[in-house]
Short mmCIF file of C-alpha atoms (C1' of nucleotides) and ligand atoms in Angstrom, two decimals:
data_model
loop_
_atom_site.label_atom_id
_atom_site.label_comp_id
_atom_site.label_asym_id
_atom_site.label_seq_id
_atom_site.Cartn_x
_atom_site.Cartn_y
_atom_site.Cartn_z
CA MET C 1 -18.61 -36.54 -15.11
CA ARG C 2 -19.63 -36.92 -18.69
CA SER C 3 -22.24 -39.48 -19.41
CA ILE C 4 -21.78 -41.63 -22.45
CA PRO C 5 -23.16 -39.65 -25.33
CA THR C 6 -26.20 -41.09 -26.90
CA LYS C 7 -26.96 -40.16 -30.43
CA ARG C 8 -28.53 -36.79 -30.94
CA SER C 9 -29.61 -36.27 -34.48
CA ALA C 10 -28.76 -33.14 -36.44
CA ASP C 11 -27.22 -31.25 -33.55
CA LYS C 12 -25.52 -28.66 -35.62
CA ALA C 13 -26.45 -25.55 -33.75
CA SER C 14 -23.64 -23.64 -32.17
CA PRO C 15 -24.29 -23.29 -28.47
CA THR C 16 -24.53 -19.81 -27.10
CA PRO C 17 -21.47 -18.96 -25.07
CA ALA C 18 -22.66 -18.17 -21.58
CA SER C 19 -19.96 -15.56 -21.26
CA LEU C 20 -21.49 -13.55 -24.05
CA THR C 21 -22.80 -10.28 -22.71
CA ARG C 22 -26.44 -9.89 -23.48
CA ARG C 23 -28.33 -6.70 -23.72
CA ASP C 24 -31.61 -5.72 -22.19
CA ALA C 25 -34.25 -5.58 -24.91
CA THR C 26 -35.75 -2.32 -23.64
CA THR C 27 -32.79 -0.40 -22.25
CA GLY C 28 -30.09 -1.78 -24.51
CA LEU C 29 -27.82 -1.96 -21.49
CA PRO C 30 -25.66 -5.00 -21.00
CA VAL C 31 -27.22 -7.53 -18.64
CA VAL C 32 -24.68 -8.90 -16.20
CA LYS C 33 -25.29 -12.54 -15.56
CA PRO C 34 -25.03 -13.63 -11.95
CA LYS C 35 -22.37 -16.19 -11.27
CA ARG C 36 -23.65 -19.71 -11.52
CA VAL C 37 -23.62 -21.57 -8.23
CA GLN C 38 -23.07 -25.30 -8.35
CA VAL C 39 -23.93 -27.93 -5.80
CA LYS C 40 -20.97 -29.81 -4.47
CA ASN C 41 -22.40 -33.13 -5.49
CA ALA C 42 -25.34 -33.61 -7.82
CA CYS C 43 -27.58 -36.63 -7.39
CA VAL C 44 -27.22 -39.45 -9.88
CA ASN C 45 -30.43 -38.53 -11.69
CA CYS C 46 -29.60 -34.87 -12.15
CA GLN C 47 -26.07 -35.75 -13.12
CA LYS C 48 -27.30 -38.10 -15.81
CA ALA C 49 -29.72 -35.49 -17.11
CA CYS C 50 -27.17 -32.67 -16.84
CA LYS C 51 -29.73 -30.70 -14.87
CA LYS C 52 -29.52 -28.54 -11.82
CA CYS C 53 -29.61 -30.39 -8.54
CA ASP C 54 -29.74 -29.15 -4.95
CA GLU C 55 -28.37 -30.17 -1.58
CA ALA C 56 -31.55 -31.86 -0.40
CA ARG C 57 -32.04 -35.62 -0.69
CA PRO C 58 -34.26 -36.36 -2.42
CA CYS C 59 -33.57 -33.29 -4.49
CA ALA C 60 -36.33 -31.07 -5.82
CA ARG C 61 -35.97 -32.34 -9.36
CA CYS C 62 -36.26 -35.98 -8.31
CA VAL C 63 -39.32 -35.15 -6.21
CA LYS C 64 -40.85 -33.36 -9.18
CA PHE C 65 -40.41 -36.39 -11.38
CA GLY C 66 -41.39 -38.87 -8.68
CA ILE C 67 -38.05 -40.65 -8.63
CA GLN C 68 -37.10 -39.81 -5.05
CA GLU C 69 -36.16 -43.39 -4.21
CA THR C 70 -33.26 -43.34 -6.66
CA CYS C 71 -32.02 -39.93 -5.62
CA ARG C 72 -28.59 -40.37 -4.08
CA ASP C 73 -25.22 -38.68 -4.29
CA SER C 74 -23.19 -39.49 -7.31
CA GLU C 75 -19.73 -40.86 -6.72
CA ARG C 76 -16.77 -38.61 -7.14
CA LYS C 77 -13.37 -39.74 -8.26
CA GLU C 78 -10.42 -39.37 -5.98
CA ARG C 79 -8.01 -36.80 -7.30
CA ASN C 80 -4.81 -38.12 -8.82
CA ARG C 81 -1.65 -37.55 -6.89
CA GLY C 82 1.91 -37.24 -8.06
CA LEU C 83 1.12 -35.55 -11.36
CA LYS C 84 3.94 -33.30 -12.51
CA ARG C 85 2.73 -29.91 -13.62
CA GLY C 86 5.81 -28.07 -14.78
CA ALA C 87 6.80 -24.53 -13.85
CA TYR C 88 4.08 -21.99 -13.14
CA LYS C 89 3.88 -18.68 -14.87
CA ARG C 90 4.50 -15.68 -12.67
CA LYS C 91 2.46 -12.54 -12.56
CA SER C 92 5.00 -10.54 -10.57
CA SER C 93 6.51 -9.16 -13.76
CA GLU C 94 3.73 -6.56 -13.72
CA VAL C 95 5.63 -5.00 -10.88
CA TYR C 96 8.74 -4.52 -12.93
CA GLU C 97 6.86 -3.23 -15.89
CA SER C 98 5.01 -0.82 -13.66
CA ARG C 99 8.30 0.39 -12.23
CA LEU C 100 9.82 0.74 -15.64
CA HIS C 101 6.81 2.74 -16.69
CA PHE C 102 7.30 4.97 -13.70
CA HIS C 103 10.95 5.60 -14.34
CA LYS C 104 10.33 6.43 -17.92
CA HIS C 105 7.33 8.65 -17.62
CA HIS C 106 6.76 10.14 -14.19
CA ASP C 107 8.03 12.79 -11.82
CA SER C 108 11.31 14.17 -13.07
CA HIS C 109 12.86 14.24 -9.64
CA TYR C 110 12.42 10.56 -9.14
CA GLU C 111 13.31 9.96 -12.70
CA LYS C 112 16.61 11.75 -12.33
CA GLN C 113 17.42 9.82 -9.20
CA SER C 114 16.54 6.55 -10.73
CA LYS C 115 18.39 7.22 -13.93
CA HIS C 116 21.45 8.04 -11.95
CA LEU C 117 21.27 5.27 -9.46
CA LEU C 118 19.29 2.65 -11.20
CA PRO C 119 20.72 1.91 -14.59
CA PRO C 120 19.20 -1.04 -16.41
CA SER C 121 22.18 -3.19 -15.53
CA SER C 122 21.69 -2.73 -11.80
CA LEU C 123 18.00 -3.44 -12.12
CA LYS C 124 18.77 -6.62 -13.94
CA ALA C 125 21.39 -7.51 -11.39
CA SER C 126 18.98 -6.98 -8.54
CA LEU C 127 16.34 -9.05 -10.26
CA SER C 128 18.56 -12.08 -10.39
CA GLN C 129 20.15 -11.61 -7.01
CA SER C 130 19.14 -14.02 -4.31
CA THR C 131 20.05 -12.43 -1.01
CA PRO C 132 17.97 -13.68 1.92
CA THR C 133 15.29 -11.25 3.01
CA PRO C 134 14.48 -10.91 6.70
CA PRO C 135 10.89 -11.48 7.68
CA PRO C 136 8.53 -8.53 7.33
CA PRO C 137 7.29 -6.69 10.41
CA PHE C 138 4.12 -8.71 10.39
CA SER C 139 2.56 -11.46 8.45
CA GLN C 140 0.21 -10.20 5.80
CA SER C 141 -1.08 -13.29 4.20
CA PRO C 142 -4.70 -14.33 4.35
CA GLN C 143 -5.16 -17.77 5.70
CA LEU C 144 -8.69 -18.84 6.17
CA ALA C 145 -7.94 -20.44 9.46
CA MET C 146 -11.30 -19.79 11.00
CA ALA C 147 -14.20 -18.62 9.02
CA ALA C 148 -17.88 -18.13 9.09
CA GLU C 149 -19.92 -18.30 5.98
CA PHE C 150 -22.28 -15.51 5.21
CA ASP C 151 -25.63 -16.35 3.83
CA PRO C 152 -28.12 -13.50 3.68
CA ARG C 153 -30.94 -15.92 2.98
CA ALA C 154 -30.19 -17.71 6.20
CA GLY C 155 -30.35 -14.42 8.03
CA GLY C 156 -26.70 -13.69 8.49
CA LEU C 157 -23.73 -15.64 9.60
CA VAL C 158 -23.84 -19.35 9.83
CA THR C 159 -21.02 -21.08 11.56
CA PRO C 160 -19.53 -23.74 9.28
CA ILE C 161 -15.91 -23.47 8.30
CA LEU C 162 -15.23 -22.01 4.90
CA PRO C 163 -13.24 -24.03 2.47
CA ALA C 164 -9.90 -22.55 1.50
CA TYR C 165 -9.88 -19.84 -1.13
CA HIS C 166 -12.76 -19.14 -3.31
CA HIS C 167 -11.04 -17.97 -6.41
CA ILE C 168 -12.43 -14.90 -7.98
CA TYR C 169 -11.77 -14.61 -11.59
CA ILE C 170 -10.53 -11.09 -11.90
CA THR C 171 -7.12 -10.70 -13.42
CA PRO C 172 -5.77 -7.16 -13.14
CA ALA C 173 -3.36 -7.49 -16.02
CA GLY C 174 -2.18 -10.08 -18.44
CA PRO C 175 0.52 -12.29 -17.01
CA THR C 176 3.92 -12.30 -18.59
CA ASP C 177 7.03 -14.28 -17.99
CA VAL C 178 9.78 -12.91 -15.80
CA ASP C 179 12.42 -14.22 -18.16
CA CYS C 180 10.79 -12.32 -20.90
CA VAL C 181 10.89 -9.10 -18.89
CA GLU C 182 14.52 -9.55 -18.03
CA ASP C 183 15.46 -10.16 -21.61
CA ASP C 184 13.37 -7.45 -23.04
CA LEU C 185 13.34 -4.89 -20.29
CA GLU C 186 14.45 -1.86 -22.24
CA SER C 187 12.62 -2.43 -25.47
CA ARG C 188 9.26 -2.61 -23.80
CA SER C 189 6.88 0.26 -24.21
CA PRO C 190 4.62 1.18 -21.32
CA THR C 191 1.16 -0.27 -21.58
CA PRO C 192 -1.92 1.90 -21.07
CA PRO C 193 -4.17 1.10 -18.09
CA LYS C 194 -6.51 -1.74 -18.81
CA ASP C 195 -10.25 -1.75 -18.26
CA ASP C 196 -9.96 -4.60 -15.80
CA GLU C 197 -7.42 -2.66 -13.81
CA GLU C 198 -9.78 0.27 -13.62
CA LYS C 199 -12.59 -1.96 -12.41
CA ASP C 200 -10.29 -3.42 -9.79
CA TRP C 201 -9.40 0.03 -8.69
CA ASN C 202 -13.04 0.96 -8.27
CA LYS C 203 -13.64 -2.15 -6.24
CA LEU C 204 -10.70 -1.34 -4.07
CA GLN C 205 -12.22 2.04 -3.35
CA VAL C 206 -15.43 0.36 -2.30
CA LEU C 207 -13.51 -1.99 -0.06
CA SER C 208 -11.67 0.90 1.52
CA SER C 209 -14.79 2.86 2.29
CA LEU C 210 -16.61 -0.17 3.55
CA CYS C 211 -13.72 -1.04 5.76
CA SER C 212 -13.68 2.43 7.24
CA ALA C 213 -17.38 2.27 7.90
CA VAL C 214 -17.21 -1.12 9.54
CA LEU C 215 -14.59 0.19 11.85
CA GLY C 216 -16.62 3.25 12.65
CA ASN C 217 -13.95 5.48 11.21
CA LYS C 218 -16.29 7.21 8.79
CA GLY C 219 -13.69 7.55 6.11
CA LYS C 220 -11.21 9.56 8.14
CA GLU C 221 -8.06 10.19 6.18
CA PRO C 222 -4.73 9.48 7.74
CA THR C 223 -3.37 12.76 9.00
CA GLN C 224 0.29 12.04 8.70
CA ASP C 225 2.71 9.55 7.38
CA ARG C 226 4.23 7.46 10.07
CA HIS C 227 6.78 4.81 9.91
CA PHE C 228 4.91 1.63 10.42
CA ALA C 229 8.09 -0.32 10.69
CA SER C 230 11.56 0.96 10.24
CA SER C 231 12.03 -0.72 6.93
CA TYR C 232 13.05 -3.94 5.43
CA PRO C 233 15.14 -4.73 2.43
CA LEU C 234 13.67 -6.04 -0.77
CA LYS C 235 15.49 -7.81 -3.50
CA HIS C 236 13.55 -5.87 -6.05
CA PRO C 237 12.48 -2.27 -6.11
CA PRO C 238 8.94 -1.89 -4.80
CA PRO C 239 6.17 -1.39 -7.30
CA ILE C 240 5.21 2.09 -8.27
CA PRO C 241 1.61 3.27 -8.08
CA ASP C 242 -0.04 4.90 -11.00
CA LEU C 243 0.47 8.54 -10.16
CA HIS C 244 -2.30 9.58 -12.49
CA GLN C 245 -4.76 7.65 -10.41
CA ASP C 246 -3.09 8.16 -7.10
CA PRO C 247 -1.36 11.53 -7.21
CA VAL C 248 -1.39 12.07 -3.46
CA SER C 249 0.69 9.04 -2.60
CA PRO C 250 4.26 9.45 -3.71
CA PRO C 251 6.40 6.41 -3.19
CA PRO C 252 8.67 6.40 -0.14
CA PHE C 253 11.75 8.10 -1.33
CA ASP C 254 14.39 5.75 -0.09
CA SER C 255 12.72 2.75 -1.60
CA LEU C 256 13.81 3.95 -5.00
CA LEU C 257 17.46 3.78 -4.15
CA PRO C 258 19.23 0.49 -3.86
CA HIS C 259 21.63 0.31 -0.99
CA PRO C 260 25.12 1.00 -2.37
CA PHE C 261 26.65 -2.06 -0.75
CA THR C 262 23.89 -4.61 -0.67
CA ASN C 263 22.08 -3.46 -3.77
CA LEU C 264 18.86 -4.11 -1.88
CA TYR C 265 15.96 -1.72 -1.78
CA ASN C 266 15.24 -0.45 1.66
CA TYR C 267 11.52 -0.32 1.69
CA THR C 268 10.01 1.84 4.38
CA TYR C 269 6.34 1.52 4.95
CA LEU C 270 4.34 4.68 4.99
CA PRO C 271 0.67 4.45 5.75
CA SER C 272 -0.44 6.52 2.82
CA TYR C 273 1.67 4.56 0.44
CA PRO C 274 0.33 1.31 -0.89
CA LEU C 275 1.32 -1.56 1.29
CA HIS C 276 2.89 -4.47 -0.41
CA HIS C 277 2.88 -8.02 0.46
CA ASN C 278 6.13 -9.46 1.66
CA HIS C 279 5.67 -12.13 -0.90
CA ASP C 280 6.99 -10.87 -4.20
CA LEU C 281 4.27 -12.62 -6.08
CA HIS C 282 1.68 -10.54 -4.30
CA HIS C 283 3.03 -7.17 -5.16
CA HIS C 284 0.31 -5.22 -6.73
CA PRO C 285 -0.05 -1.50 -7.27
CA LEU C 286 -3.55 -1.65 -5.86
CA SER C 287 -2.53 -2.44 -2.34
CA ARG C 288 -3.00 0.18 0.28
CA LEU C 289 -2.40 0.71 3.94
CA THR C 290 -4.44 3.22 5.82
CA HIS C 291 -3.69 4.29 9.34
CA LEU C 292 -6.68 4.94 11.51
CA ASP C 293 -4.98 5.46 14.80
CA ASP C 294 -1.91 4.31 16.65
CA ASN C 295 -3.11 0.78 17.05
CA LEU C 296 -5.43 0.23 14.21
CA PHE C 297 -4.97 0.36 10.54
CA ILE C 298 -6.52 -1.15 7.49
CA LYS C 299 -4.90 -3.04 4.78
CA THR C 300 -6.75 -3.45 1.56
CA HIS C 301 -5.26 -5.42 -1.17
CA MET C 302 -6.19 -7.84 -3.80
CA THR C 303 -4.82 -11.13 -4.82
CA SER C 304 -7.09 -13.69 -6.31
CA LEU C 305 -9.52 -12.84 -3.58
CA HIS C 306 -10.54 -9.31 -2.77
CA HIS C 307 -10.05 -8.91 0.85
CA MET C 308 -9.03 -6.53 3.50
CA SER C 309 -7.67 -6.93 6.90
CA PHE C 310 -8.07 -5.21 10.17
CA LEU C 311 -4.77 -5.11 11.89
CA ARG C 312 -4.42 -4.35 15.53
CA ARG C 313 -1.38 -3.75 17.60
CA PRO C 314 -0.58 -5.47 19.83
CA TRP C 315 -1.78 -8.52 18.00
CA GLU C 316 -4.69 -9.48 20.11
CA VAL C 317 -8.14 -10.21 18.93
CA SER C 318 -10.43 -11.29 21.69
CA GLU C 319 -13.43 -13.47 21.12
CA GLU C 320 -15.61 -10.52 22.01
CA GLY C 321 -13.83 -8.48 19.38
CA TYR C 322 -14.39 -11.15 16.84
CA ASP C 323 -18.08 -11.34 17.64
CA GLU C 324 -18.39 -7.60 17.57
CA ALA C 325 -16.79 -7.42 14.17
CA THR C 326 -19.09 -10.13 12.91
CA VAL C 327 -22.11 -8.16 14.00
CA LEU C 328 -20.73 -5.04 12.36
CA MET C 329 -20.01 -6.86 9.18
CA ASN C 330 -23.55 -8.14 9.04
CA ARG C 331 -24.90 -4.73 9.74
CA TYR C 332 -23.02 -3.14 6.89
CA THR C 333 -23.38 -5.76 4.29
CA GLU C 334 -26.68 -7.44 4.81
CA VAL C 335 -28.60 -5.36 2.35
CA GLY C 336 -32.33 -5.67 2.42
CA GLU C 337 -35.12 -3.51 1.04
CA ASP C 338 -36.26 -2.14 4.38
CA ASP C 339 -32.85 -1.82 5.95
CA HIS C 340 -32.97 1.91 5.74
CA GLU C 341 -35.62 2.03 8.42
CA GLU C 342 -33.44 0.27 10.92
CA GLU C 343 -33.37 2.14 14.17
CA GLY C 344 -30.32 4.15 15.07
CA GLU C 345 -28.61 3.64 11.82
CA ASP C 346 -26.52 6.55 10.65
CA ASN C 347 -26.19 7.89 7.15
CA SER C 348 -22.80 6.35 6.73
CA ALA C 349 -24.16 2.88 7.32
CA ILE C 350 -26.95 3.46 4.85
CA GLU C 351 -24.45 4.76 2.33
CA GLN C 352 -22.30 1.71 2.73
CA LYS C 353 -25.23 -0.57 2.22
CA ASP C 354 -26.13 1.25 -0.93
CA VAL C 355 -22.60 0.94 -2.18
CA CYS C 356 -22.59 -2.76 -1.47
CA LYS C 357 -25.88 -3.19 -3.19
CA ARG C 358 -24.89 -1.18 -6.22
CA GLU C 359 -21.55 -2.88 -6.63
CA GLY C 360 -22.89 -6.33 -5.92
CA LEU C 361 -20.56 -6.69 -3.01
CA LYS C 362 -21.17 -9.70 -0.86
CA VAL C 363 -19.43 -10.72 2.26
CA MET C 364 -17.94 -14.10 1.81
CA GLY C 365 -16.59 -14.62 5.24
CA MET C 366 -14.52 -13.24 8.02
CA ASN C 367 -11.56 -14.94 9.46
CA ALA C 368 -9.46 -14.71 12.48
CA PHE C 369 -6.13 -14.94 10.90
CA ALA C 370 -3.51 -17.37 12.03
CA SER C 371 -0.07 -16.09 11.31
CA GLY C 372 3.02 -17.90 10.22
CA ARG C 373 3.80 -18.43 13.87
CA GLY C 374 1.34 -21.23 14.00
CA SER C 375 -1.42 -21.52 16.52
CA GLY C 376 -1.80 -18.90 19.18
CA PRO C 377 -3.18 -15.41 19.25
CA ARG C 378 -4.66 -14.24 16.00
CA ASP C 379 -2.75 -11.55 14.20
CA GLU C 380 -5.14 -10.18 11.79
CA TRP C 381 -8.78 -10.02 11.00
CA THR C 382 -9.57 -10.65 7.43
CA MET C 383 -12.78 -10.10 5.62
CA GLY C 384 -13.32 -11.80 2.34
CA PHE C 385 -15.50 -10.11 -0.21
CA ASN C 386 -16.92 -11.60 -3.26
CA PHE C 387 -17.94 -9.42 -6.14
CA SER C 388 -20.69 -11.40 -7.78
"C1'" DG I 1 -45.62 -27.47 -24.12
"C1'" DC I 2 -42.82 -30.86 -21.98
"C1'" DG I 3 -39.29 -34.14 -21.17
"C1'" DA I 4 -34.98 -36.18 -22.86
"C1'" DT I 5 -30.53 -35.46 -24.52
"C1'" DC I 6 -25.97 -33.56 -24.43
"C1'" DG I 7 -22.01 -30.11 -26.15
"C1'" DG I 8 -19.39 -27.33 -23.93
"C1'" DA I 9 -19.15 -23.10 -20.95
"C1'" DC I 10 -18.60 -22.47 -16.46
"C1'" DT I 11 -17.39 -23.52 -11.55
"C1'" DC I 12 -14.82 -25.53 -7.97
"C1'" DT I 13 -11.20 -28.20 -5.73
"C1'" DC I 14 -6.81 -29.11 -4.13
"C1'" DA I 15 -1.94 -30.87 -5.04
"C1'" DA I 16 1.99 -28.99 -7.23
"C1'" DG I 17 5.01 -25.32 -7.51
"C1'" DG I 18 7.34 -21.19 -5.88
"C1'" DT I 19 8.89 -18.19 -2.25
"C1'" DT I 20 10.28 -16.73 2.27
"C1'" DA H 1 4.88 -22.73 6.29
"C1'" DC H 2 2.53 -19.95 3.38
"C1'" DC H 3 -0.03 -19.00 -0.68
"C1'" DT H 4 -0.85 -18.94 -5.71
"C1'" DT H 5 -1.53 -21.55 -9.90
"C1'" DG H 6 -3.95 -24.19 -12.98
"C1'" DA H 7 -5.42 -28.81 -14.54
"C1'" DG H 8 -8.79 -32.02 -13.66
"C1'" DA H 9 -13.25 -33.12 -12.27
"C1'" DG H 10 -17.72 -31.98 -11.99
"C1'" DT H 11 -22.07 -29.03 -12.74
"C1'" DC H 12 -25.64 -27.56 -15.46
"C1'" DC H 13 -27.10 -23.83 -19.25
"C1'" DG H 14 -29.37 -23.71 -23.16
"C1'" DA H 15 -30.13 -25.54 -27.82
"C1'" DT H 16 -32.43 -29.16 -30.15
"C1'" DC H 17 -35.44 -33.01 -30.96
"C1'" DG H 18 -39.33 -36.12 -30.54
"C1'" DC H 19 -43.72 -36.89 -28.69
"C1'" DC H 20 -48.40 -35.79 -27.38
ZN1 ZN O 1 -30.80 -33.91 -8.14
ZN1 ZN O 2 -32.21 -36.21 -7.09
#
DNA sequence: GCGATCGGACTCTCAAGGTT
DNA sequence: ACCTTGAGAGTCCGATCGCC
């Protein structure tokens, strides 16, 4: 809430943008500012002064100035309902651009196939087609149905429920309009990888290794491709990974070929191939599925929140399992100075802690995941990570 | 040096919108 | 039902000024 401005004489200075990257005076290296944390509700005094408040009542600032008796929560407006917002922009066009890029510039074998079987007209046709898609083999969406908040200062996990998403402001690539892509599909030139994308990729690698460590898998690579599920048809061709970055994971062959009658893409999941969300909007080349054993695999992917999921078949997560995972998560992410002396800790755990520390990786929460089937057994364990 | 002031950058929430 | 988007609402950084 903005207080009524009182006159401030000769305020002509331009405020320093907080987003501006500063440099360390001695090293010259850029100093990364930690994300500012706000209280949910500032007290009336701090709000009026535009100063930092805290959760306590009276708050520290009011105590400091001896005005504790007037320290109370400020009122918050109720949010307006019924406001029309207009159509949202879609980010899924990245997928099509990525695919186009692939067809134009990668592996000649695939290129030949796609040129032959996937002329621009059929791609356009498939983009606008609206054939119903059967449900995917499992639900892959993170729903923070049950969550525990992680607070290292409080000594680990505290039990309150997390709010819904905590958005994390990392955008892999600039959003474009689908209409625009459809209209301009052929004239588009491939775009070089962006810095942000590279950073996201690095973070994904950290997530993957952390995930392996938490599960005690010690980074074991999947030994063979297995069909996770037979396949399911997609309206659009699946996204293509960047083969420069990920040369060992060719796309599943049949996914490149639209079915001759349905014109749908039969997408077969292979563990070493990036897993994609059933939701078109979530398709992202930086998704990955890693098989650990017959019943356990890891999905790492990124939407607005970096997260990864432990998936178990059959879909049963016992309370003991949940607790166990919580303990593990704490063990691998609670990074303290003297952690390395912890008894019985293996090198892998220490490594993971170092990685977390270096990358500023913080556990945000872990959730037992409630699937689209409503209440009942949890399908998926999800860990939310926050790169601060 | 300290408190008051406040522009605007930054953060967070949550209903609308889009998709299955 | 699920899940992202993004505008609105709110927080508070940091620059400036006046006072002692
Ligand atoms: Zn306060
Ligand atoms: Zn207060």
